[in-house]
mmCIF file of N, CA and C in Angstrom:
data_model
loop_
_atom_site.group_PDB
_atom_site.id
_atom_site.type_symbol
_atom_site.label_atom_id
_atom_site.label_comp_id
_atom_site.label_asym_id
_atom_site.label_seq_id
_atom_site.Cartn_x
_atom_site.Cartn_y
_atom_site.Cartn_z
ATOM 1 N N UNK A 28 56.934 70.583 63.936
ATOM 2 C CA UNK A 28 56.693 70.375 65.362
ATOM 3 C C UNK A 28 57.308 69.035 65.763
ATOM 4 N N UNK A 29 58.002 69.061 66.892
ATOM 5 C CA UNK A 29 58.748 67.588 67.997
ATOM 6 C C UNK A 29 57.715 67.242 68.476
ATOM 7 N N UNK A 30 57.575 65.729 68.603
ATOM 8 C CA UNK A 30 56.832 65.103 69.676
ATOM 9 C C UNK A 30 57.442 65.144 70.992
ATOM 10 N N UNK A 31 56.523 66.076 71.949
ATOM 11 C CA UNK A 31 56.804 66.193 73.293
ATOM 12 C C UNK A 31 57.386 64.698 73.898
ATOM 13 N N UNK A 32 58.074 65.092 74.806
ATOM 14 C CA UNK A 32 58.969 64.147 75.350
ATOM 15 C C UNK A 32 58.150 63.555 76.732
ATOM 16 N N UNK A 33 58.016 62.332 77.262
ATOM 17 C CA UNK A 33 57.196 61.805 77.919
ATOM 18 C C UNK A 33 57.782 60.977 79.269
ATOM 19 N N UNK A 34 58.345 62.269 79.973
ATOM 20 C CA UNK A 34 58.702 61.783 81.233
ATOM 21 C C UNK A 34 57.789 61.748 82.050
ATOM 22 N N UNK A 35 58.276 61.581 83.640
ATOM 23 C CA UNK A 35 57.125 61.741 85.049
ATOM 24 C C UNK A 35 56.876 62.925 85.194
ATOM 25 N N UNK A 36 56.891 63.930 84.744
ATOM 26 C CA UNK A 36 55.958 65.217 84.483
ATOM 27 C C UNK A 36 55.324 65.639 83.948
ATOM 28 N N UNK A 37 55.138 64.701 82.561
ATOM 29 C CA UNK A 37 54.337 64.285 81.696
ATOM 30 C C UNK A 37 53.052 63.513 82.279
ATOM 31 N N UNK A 38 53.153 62.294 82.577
ATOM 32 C CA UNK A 38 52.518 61.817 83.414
ATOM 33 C C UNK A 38 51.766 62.125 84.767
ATOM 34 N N UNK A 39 52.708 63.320 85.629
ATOM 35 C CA UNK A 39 51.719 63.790 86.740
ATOM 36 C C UNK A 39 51.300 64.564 85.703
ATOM 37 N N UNK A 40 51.392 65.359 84.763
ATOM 38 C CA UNK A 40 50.365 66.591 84.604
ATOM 39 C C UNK A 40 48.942 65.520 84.016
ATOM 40 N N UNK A 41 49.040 64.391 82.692
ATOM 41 C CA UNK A 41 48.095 63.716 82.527
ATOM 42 C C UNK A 41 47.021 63.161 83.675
ATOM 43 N N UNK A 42 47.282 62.598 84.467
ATOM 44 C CA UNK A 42 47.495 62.073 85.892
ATOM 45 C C UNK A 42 46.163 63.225 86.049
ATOM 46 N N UNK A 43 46.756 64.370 86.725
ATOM 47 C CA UNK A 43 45.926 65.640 87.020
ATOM 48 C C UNK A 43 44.657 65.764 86.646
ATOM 49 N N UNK A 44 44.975 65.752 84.909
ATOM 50 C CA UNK A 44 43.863 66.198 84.385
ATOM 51 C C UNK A 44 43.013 65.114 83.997
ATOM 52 N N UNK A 45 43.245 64.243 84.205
ATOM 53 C CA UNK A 45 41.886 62.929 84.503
ATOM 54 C C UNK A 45 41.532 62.808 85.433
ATOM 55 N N UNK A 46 41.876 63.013 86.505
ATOM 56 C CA UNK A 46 41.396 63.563 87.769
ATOM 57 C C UNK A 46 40.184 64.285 87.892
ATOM 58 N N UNK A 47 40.302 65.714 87.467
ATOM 59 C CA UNK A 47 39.309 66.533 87.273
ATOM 60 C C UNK A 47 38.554 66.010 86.561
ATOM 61 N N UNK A 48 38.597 65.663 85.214
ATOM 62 C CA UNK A 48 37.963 64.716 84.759
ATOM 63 C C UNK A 48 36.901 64.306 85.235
ATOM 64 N N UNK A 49 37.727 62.705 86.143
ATOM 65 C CA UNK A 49 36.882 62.013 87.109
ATOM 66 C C UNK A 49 36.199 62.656 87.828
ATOM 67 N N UNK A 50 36.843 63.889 88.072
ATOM 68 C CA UNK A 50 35.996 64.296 89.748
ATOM 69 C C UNK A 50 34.276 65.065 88.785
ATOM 70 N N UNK A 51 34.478 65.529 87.743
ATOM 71 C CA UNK A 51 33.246 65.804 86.662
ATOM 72 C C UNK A 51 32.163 65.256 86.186
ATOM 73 N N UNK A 52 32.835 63.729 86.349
ATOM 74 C CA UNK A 52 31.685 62.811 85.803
ATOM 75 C C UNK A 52 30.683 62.480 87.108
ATOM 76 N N UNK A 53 31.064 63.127 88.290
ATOM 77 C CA UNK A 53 30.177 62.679 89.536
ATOM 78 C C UNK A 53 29.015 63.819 89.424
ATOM 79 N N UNK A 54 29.190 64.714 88.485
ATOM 80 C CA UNK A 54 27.895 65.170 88.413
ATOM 81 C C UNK A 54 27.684 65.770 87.087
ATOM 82 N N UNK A 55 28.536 64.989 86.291
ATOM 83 C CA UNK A 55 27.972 65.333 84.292
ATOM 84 C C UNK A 55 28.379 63.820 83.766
ATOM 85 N N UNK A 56 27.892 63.413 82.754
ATOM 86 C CA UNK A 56 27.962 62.348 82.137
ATOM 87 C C UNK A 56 28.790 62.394 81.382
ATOM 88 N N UNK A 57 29.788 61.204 80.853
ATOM 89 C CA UNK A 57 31.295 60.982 80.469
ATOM 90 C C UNK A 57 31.464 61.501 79.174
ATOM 91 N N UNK A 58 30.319 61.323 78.519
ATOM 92 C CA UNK A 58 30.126 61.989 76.746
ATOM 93 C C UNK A 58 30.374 63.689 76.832
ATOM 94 N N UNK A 59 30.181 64.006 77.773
ATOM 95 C CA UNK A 59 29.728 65.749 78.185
ATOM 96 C C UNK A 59 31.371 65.878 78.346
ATOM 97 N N UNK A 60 31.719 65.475 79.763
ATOM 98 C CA UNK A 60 32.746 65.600 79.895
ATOM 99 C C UNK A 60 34.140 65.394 79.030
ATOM 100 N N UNK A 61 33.595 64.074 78.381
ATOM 101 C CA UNK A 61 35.015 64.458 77.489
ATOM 102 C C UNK A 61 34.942 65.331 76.029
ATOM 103 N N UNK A 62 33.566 65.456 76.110
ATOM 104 C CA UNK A 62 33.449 66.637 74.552
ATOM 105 C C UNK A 62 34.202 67.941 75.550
ATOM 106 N N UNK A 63 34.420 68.463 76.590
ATOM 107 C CA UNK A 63 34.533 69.513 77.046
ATOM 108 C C UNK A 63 36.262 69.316 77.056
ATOM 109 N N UNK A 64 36.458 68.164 77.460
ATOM 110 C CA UNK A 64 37.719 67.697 77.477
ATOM 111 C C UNK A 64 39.105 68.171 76.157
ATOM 112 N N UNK A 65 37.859 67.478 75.242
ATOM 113 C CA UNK A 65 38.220 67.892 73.875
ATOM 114 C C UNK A 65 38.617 69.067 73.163
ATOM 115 N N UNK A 66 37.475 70.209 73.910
ATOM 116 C CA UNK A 66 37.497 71.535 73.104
ATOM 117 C C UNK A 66 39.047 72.365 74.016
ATOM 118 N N UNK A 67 38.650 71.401 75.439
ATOM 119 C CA UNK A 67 40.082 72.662 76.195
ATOM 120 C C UNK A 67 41.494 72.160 75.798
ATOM 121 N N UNK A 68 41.602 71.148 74.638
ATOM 122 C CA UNK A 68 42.866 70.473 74.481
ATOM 123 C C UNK A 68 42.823 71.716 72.605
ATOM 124 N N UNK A 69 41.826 71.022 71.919
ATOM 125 C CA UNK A 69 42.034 71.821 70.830
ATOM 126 C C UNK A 69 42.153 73.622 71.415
ATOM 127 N N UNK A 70 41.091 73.866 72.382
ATOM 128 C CA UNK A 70 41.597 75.559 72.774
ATOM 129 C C UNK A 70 43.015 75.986 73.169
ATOM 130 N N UNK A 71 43.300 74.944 74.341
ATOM 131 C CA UNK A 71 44.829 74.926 74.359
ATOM 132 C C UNK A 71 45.551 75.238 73.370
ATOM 133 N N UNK A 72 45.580 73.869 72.415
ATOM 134 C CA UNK A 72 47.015 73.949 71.592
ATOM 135 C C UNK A 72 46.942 75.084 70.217
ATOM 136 N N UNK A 73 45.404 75.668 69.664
ATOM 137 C CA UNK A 73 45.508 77.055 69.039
ATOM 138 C C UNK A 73 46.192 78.220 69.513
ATOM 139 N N UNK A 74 46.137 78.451 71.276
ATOM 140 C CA UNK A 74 46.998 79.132 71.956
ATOM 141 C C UNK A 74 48.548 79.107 71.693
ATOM 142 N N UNK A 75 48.349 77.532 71.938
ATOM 143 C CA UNK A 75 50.183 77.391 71.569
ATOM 144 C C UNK A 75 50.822 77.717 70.425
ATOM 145 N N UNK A 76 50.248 77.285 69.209
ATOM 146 C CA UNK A 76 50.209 77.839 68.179
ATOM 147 C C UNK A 76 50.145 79.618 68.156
ATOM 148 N N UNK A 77 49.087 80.182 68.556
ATOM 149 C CA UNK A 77 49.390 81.709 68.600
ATOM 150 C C UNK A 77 50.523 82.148 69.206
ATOM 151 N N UNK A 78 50.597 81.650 70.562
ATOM 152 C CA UNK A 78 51.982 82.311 71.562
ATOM 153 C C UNK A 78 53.391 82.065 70.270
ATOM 154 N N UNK A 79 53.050 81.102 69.941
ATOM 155 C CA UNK A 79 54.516 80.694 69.230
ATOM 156 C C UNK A 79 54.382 81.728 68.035
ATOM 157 N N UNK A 80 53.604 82.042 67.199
ATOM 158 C CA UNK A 80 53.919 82.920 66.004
ATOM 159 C C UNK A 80 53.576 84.084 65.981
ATOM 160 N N UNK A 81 52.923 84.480 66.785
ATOM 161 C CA UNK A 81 52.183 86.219 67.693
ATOM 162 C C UNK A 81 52.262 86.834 66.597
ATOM 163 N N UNK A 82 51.208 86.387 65.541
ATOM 164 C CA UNK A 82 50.837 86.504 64.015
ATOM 165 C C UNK A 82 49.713 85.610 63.091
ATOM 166 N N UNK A 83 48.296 86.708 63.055
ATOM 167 C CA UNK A 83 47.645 85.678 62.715
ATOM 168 C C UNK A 83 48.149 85.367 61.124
ATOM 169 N N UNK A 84 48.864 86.284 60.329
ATOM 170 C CA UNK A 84 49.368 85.495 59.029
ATOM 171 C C UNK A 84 50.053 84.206 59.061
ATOM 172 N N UNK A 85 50.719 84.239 60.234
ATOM 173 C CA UNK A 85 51.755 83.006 60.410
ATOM 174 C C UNK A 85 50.975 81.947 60.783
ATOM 175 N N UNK A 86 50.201 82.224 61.866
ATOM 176 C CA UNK A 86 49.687 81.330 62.455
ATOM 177 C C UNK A 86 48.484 80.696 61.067
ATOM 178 N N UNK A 87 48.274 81.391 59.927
ATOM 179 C CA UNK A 87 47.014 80.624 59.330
ATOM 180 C C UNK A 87 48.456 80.037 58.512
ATOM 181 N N UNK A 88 49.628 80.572 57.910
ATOM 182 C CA UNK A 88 50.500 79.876 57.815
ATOM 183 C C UNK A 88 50.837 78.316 57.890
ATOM 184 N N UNK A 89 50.775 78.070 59.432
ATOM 185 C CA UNK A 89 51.306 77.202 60.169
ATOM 186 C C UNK A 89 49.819 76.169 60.371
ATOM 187 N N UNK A 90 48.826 76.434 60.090
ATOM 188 C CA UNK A 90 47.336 76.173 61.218
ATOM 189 C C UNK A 90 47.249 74.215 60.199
ATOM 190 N N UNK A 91 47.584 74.541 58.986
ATOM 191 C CA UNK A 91 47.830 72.836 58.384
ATOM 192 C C UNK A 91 48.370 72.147 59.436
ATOM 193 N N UNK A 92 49.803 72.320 58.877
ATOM 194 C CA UNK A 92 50.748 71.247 59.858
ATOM 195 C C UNK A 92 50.176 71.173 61.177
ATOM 196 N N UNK A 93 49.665 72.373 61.658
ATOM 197 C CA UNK A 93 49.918 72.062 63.736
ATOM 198 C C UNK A 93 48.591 71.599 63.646
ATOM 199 N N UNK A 94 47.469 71.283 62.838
ATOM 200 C CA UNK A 94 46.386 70.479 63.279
ATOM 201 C C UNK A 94 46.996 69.157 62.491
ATOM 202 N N UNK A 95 47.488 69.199 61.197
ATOM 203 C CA UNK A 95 47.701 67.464 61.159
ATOM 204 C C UNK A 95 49.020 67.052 61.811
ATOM 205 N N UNK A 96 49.507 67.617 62.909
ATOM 206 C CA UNK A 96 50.324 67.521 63.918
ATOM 207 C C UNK A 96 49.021 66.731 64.935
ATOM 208 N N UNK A 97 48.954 67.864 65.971
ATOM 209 C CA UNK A 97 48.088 67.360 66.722
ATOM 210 C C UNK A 97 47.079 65.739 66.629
ATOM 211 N N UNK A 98 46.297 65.780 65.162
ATOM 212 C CA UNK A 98 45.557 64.650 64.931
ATOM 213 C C UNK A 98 45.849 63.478 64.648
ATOM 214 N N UNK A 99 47.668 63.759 64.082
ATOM 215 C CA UNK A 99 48.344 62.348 64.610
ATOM 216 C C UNK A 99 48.484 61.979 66.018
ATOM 217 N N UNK A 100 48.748 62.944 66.733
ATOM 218 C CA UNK A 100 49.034 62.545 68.049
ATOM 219 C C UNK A 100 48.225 62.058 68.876
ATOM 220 N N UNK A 101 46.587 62.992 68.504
ATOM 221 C CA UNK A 101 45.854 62.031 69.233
ATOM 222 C C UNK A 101 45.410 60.784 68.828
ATOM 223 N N UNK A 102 45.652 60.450 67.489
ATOM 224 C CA UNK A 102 45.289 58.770 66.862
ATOM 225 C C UNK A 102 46.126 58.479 67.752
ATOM 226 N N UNK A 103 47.329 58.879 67.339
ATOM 227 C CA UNK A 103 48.292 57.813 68.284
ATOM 228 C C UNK A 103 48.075 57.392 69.442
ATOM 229 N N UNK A 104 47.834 58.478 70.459
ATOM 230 C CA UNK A 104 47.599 58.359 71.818
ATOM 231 C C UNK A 104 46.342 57.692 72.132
ATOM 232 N N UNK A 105 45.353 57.734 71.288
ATOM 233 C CA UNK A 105 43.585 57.514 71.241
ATOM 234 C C UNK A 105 43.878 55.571 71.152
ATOM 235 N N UNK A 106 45.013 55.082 69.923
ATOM 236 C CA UNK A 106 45.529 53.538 69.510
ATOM 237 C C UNK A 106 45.930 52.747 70.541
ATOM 238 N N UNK A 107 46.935 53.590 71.313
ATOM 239 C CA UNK A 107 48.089 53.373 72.707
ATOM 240 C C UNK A 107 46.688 53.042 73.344
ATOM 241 N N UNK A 108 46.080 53.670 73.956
ATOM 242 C CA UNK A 108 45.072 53.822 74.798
ATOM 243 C C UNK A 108 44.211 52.540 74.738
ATOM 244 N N UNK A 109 43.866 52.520 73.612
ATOM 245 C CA UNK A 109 42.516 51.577 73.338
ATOM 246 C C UNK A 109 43.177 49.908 73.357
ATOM 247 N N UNK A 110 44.729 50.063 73.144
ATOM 248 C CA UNK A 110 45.213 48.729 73.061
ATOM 249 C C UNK A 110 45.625 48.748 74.820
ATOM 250 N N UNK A 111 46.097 49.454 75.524
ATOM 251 C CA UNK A 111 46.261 48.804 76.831
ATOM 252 C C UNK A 111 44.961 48.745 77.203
ATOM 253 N N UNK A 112 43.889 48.976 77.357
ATOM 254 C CA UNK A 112 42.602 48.835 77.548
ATOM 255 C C UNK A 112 42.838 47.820 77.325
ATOM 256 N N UNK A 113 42.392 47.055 75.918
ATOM 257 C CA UNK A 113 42.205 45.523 75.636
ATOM 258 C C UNK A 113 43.115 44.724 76.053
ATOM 259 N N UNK A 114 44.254 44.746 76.061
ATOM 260 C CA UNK A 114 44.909 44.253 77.046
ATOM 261 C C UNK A 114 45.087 43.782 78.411
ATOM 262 N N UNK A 115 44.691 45.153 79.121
ATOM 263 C CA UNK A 115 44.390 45.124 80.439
ATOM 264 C C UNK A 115 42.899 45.342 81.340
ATOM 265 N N UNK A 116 42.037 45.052 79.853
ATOM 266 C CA UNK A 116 39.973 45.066 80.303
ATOM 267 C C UNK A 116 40.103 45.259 81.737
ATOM 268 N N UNK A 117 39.646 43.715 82.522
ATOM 269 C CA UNK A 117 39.521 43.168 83.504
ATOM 270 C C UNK A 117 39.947 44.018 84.590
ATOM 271 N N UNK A 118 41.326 44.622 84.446
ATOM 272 C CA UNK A 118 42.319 45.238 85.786
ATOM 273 C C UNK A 118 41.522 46.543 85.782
ATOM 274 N N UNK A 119 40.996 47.287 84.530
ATOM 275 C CA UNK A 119 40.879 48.578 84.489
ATOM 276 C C UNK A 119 39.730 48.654 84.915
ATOM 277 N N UNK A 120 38.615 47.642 84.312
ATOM 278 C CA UNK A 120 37.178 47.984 85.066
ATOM 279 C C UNK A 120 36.729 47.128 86.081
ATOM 280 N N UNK A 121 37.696 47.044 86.696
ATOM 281 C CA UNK A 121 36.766 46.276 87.910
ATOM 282 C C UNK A 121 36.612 47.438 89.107
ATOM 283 N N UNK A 122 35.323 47.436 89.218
ATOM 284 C CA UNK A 122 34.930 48.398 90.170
ATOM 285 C C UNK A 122 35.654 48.399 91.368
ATOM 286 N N UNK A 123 35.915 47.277 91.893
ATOM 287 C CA UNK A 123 36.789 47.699 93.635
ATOM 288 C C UNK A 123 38.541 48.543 92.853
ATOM 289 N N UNK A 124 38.508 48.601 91.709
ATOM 290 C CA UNK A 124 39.832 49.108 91.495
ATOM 291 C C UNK A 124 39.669 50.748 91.085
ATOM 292 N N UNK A 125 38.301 51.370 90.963
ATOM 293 C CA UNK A 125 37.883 52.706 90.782
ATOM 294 C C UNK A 125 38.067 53.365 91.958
ATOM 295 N N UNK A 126 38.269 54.720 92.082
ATOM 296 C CA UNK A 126 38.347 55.504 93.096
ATOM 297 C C UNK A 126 37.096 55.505 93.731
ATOM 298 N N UNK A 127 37.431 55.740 94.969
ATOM 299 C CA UNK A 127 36.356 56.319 95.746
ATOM 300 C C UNK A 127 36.034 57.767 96.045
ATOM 301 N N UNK A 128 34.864 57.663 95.773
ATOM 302 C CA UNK A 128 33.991 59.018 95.588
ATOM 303 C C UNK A 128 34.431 59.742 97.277
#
């Protein structure tokens, strides 16, 4: 598997789906929401995995690599994340900089 390529369509679709996200936590709590978060990313990419080998031999085949695929990617992305956070604390949580409900 390629690591997807990370243009501005990349970004609006991310963009999107923290959105909903956000718009979730106004009436479920952030632990809820992102365990749910979680399962529609792992449900997702088993899909992708199926569409691509439209074979469950292949697909148990393949099911190693495309999860220690995936679980690099999200360390990676989970590392990226947690370091612009610390980086940028202050800018990210200051409440007048949160959306309005």
């Amino acid at each position: 598997m390629s690591t997807p390529k990370t243009g501005p369509e990349f970004w609006e679709r991310a963009d999107q789906i923290i959105a909903v996200a956000n718009q979730q936590c106004e009436h479920s709590n952030g632990g809820e929401v992102a365990t749910s978060l979680l399962y529609a990313a792992a449900r997702f990419n088993a899909f992708l995995i199926a569409s691509k080998t439209n074979d469950p031999l292949k697909m148990q085949q393949e099911k190693e690599e495309a999860v220690a695929f995936f679980t690099e990617q999200y360390k990676r992305m989970l590392n990226d994340n947690f370091n612009d956070y610390i980086a940028n604390f202050a800018k990210y949580t200051d409440p007048a900089a949160a959306p309005k409900a």
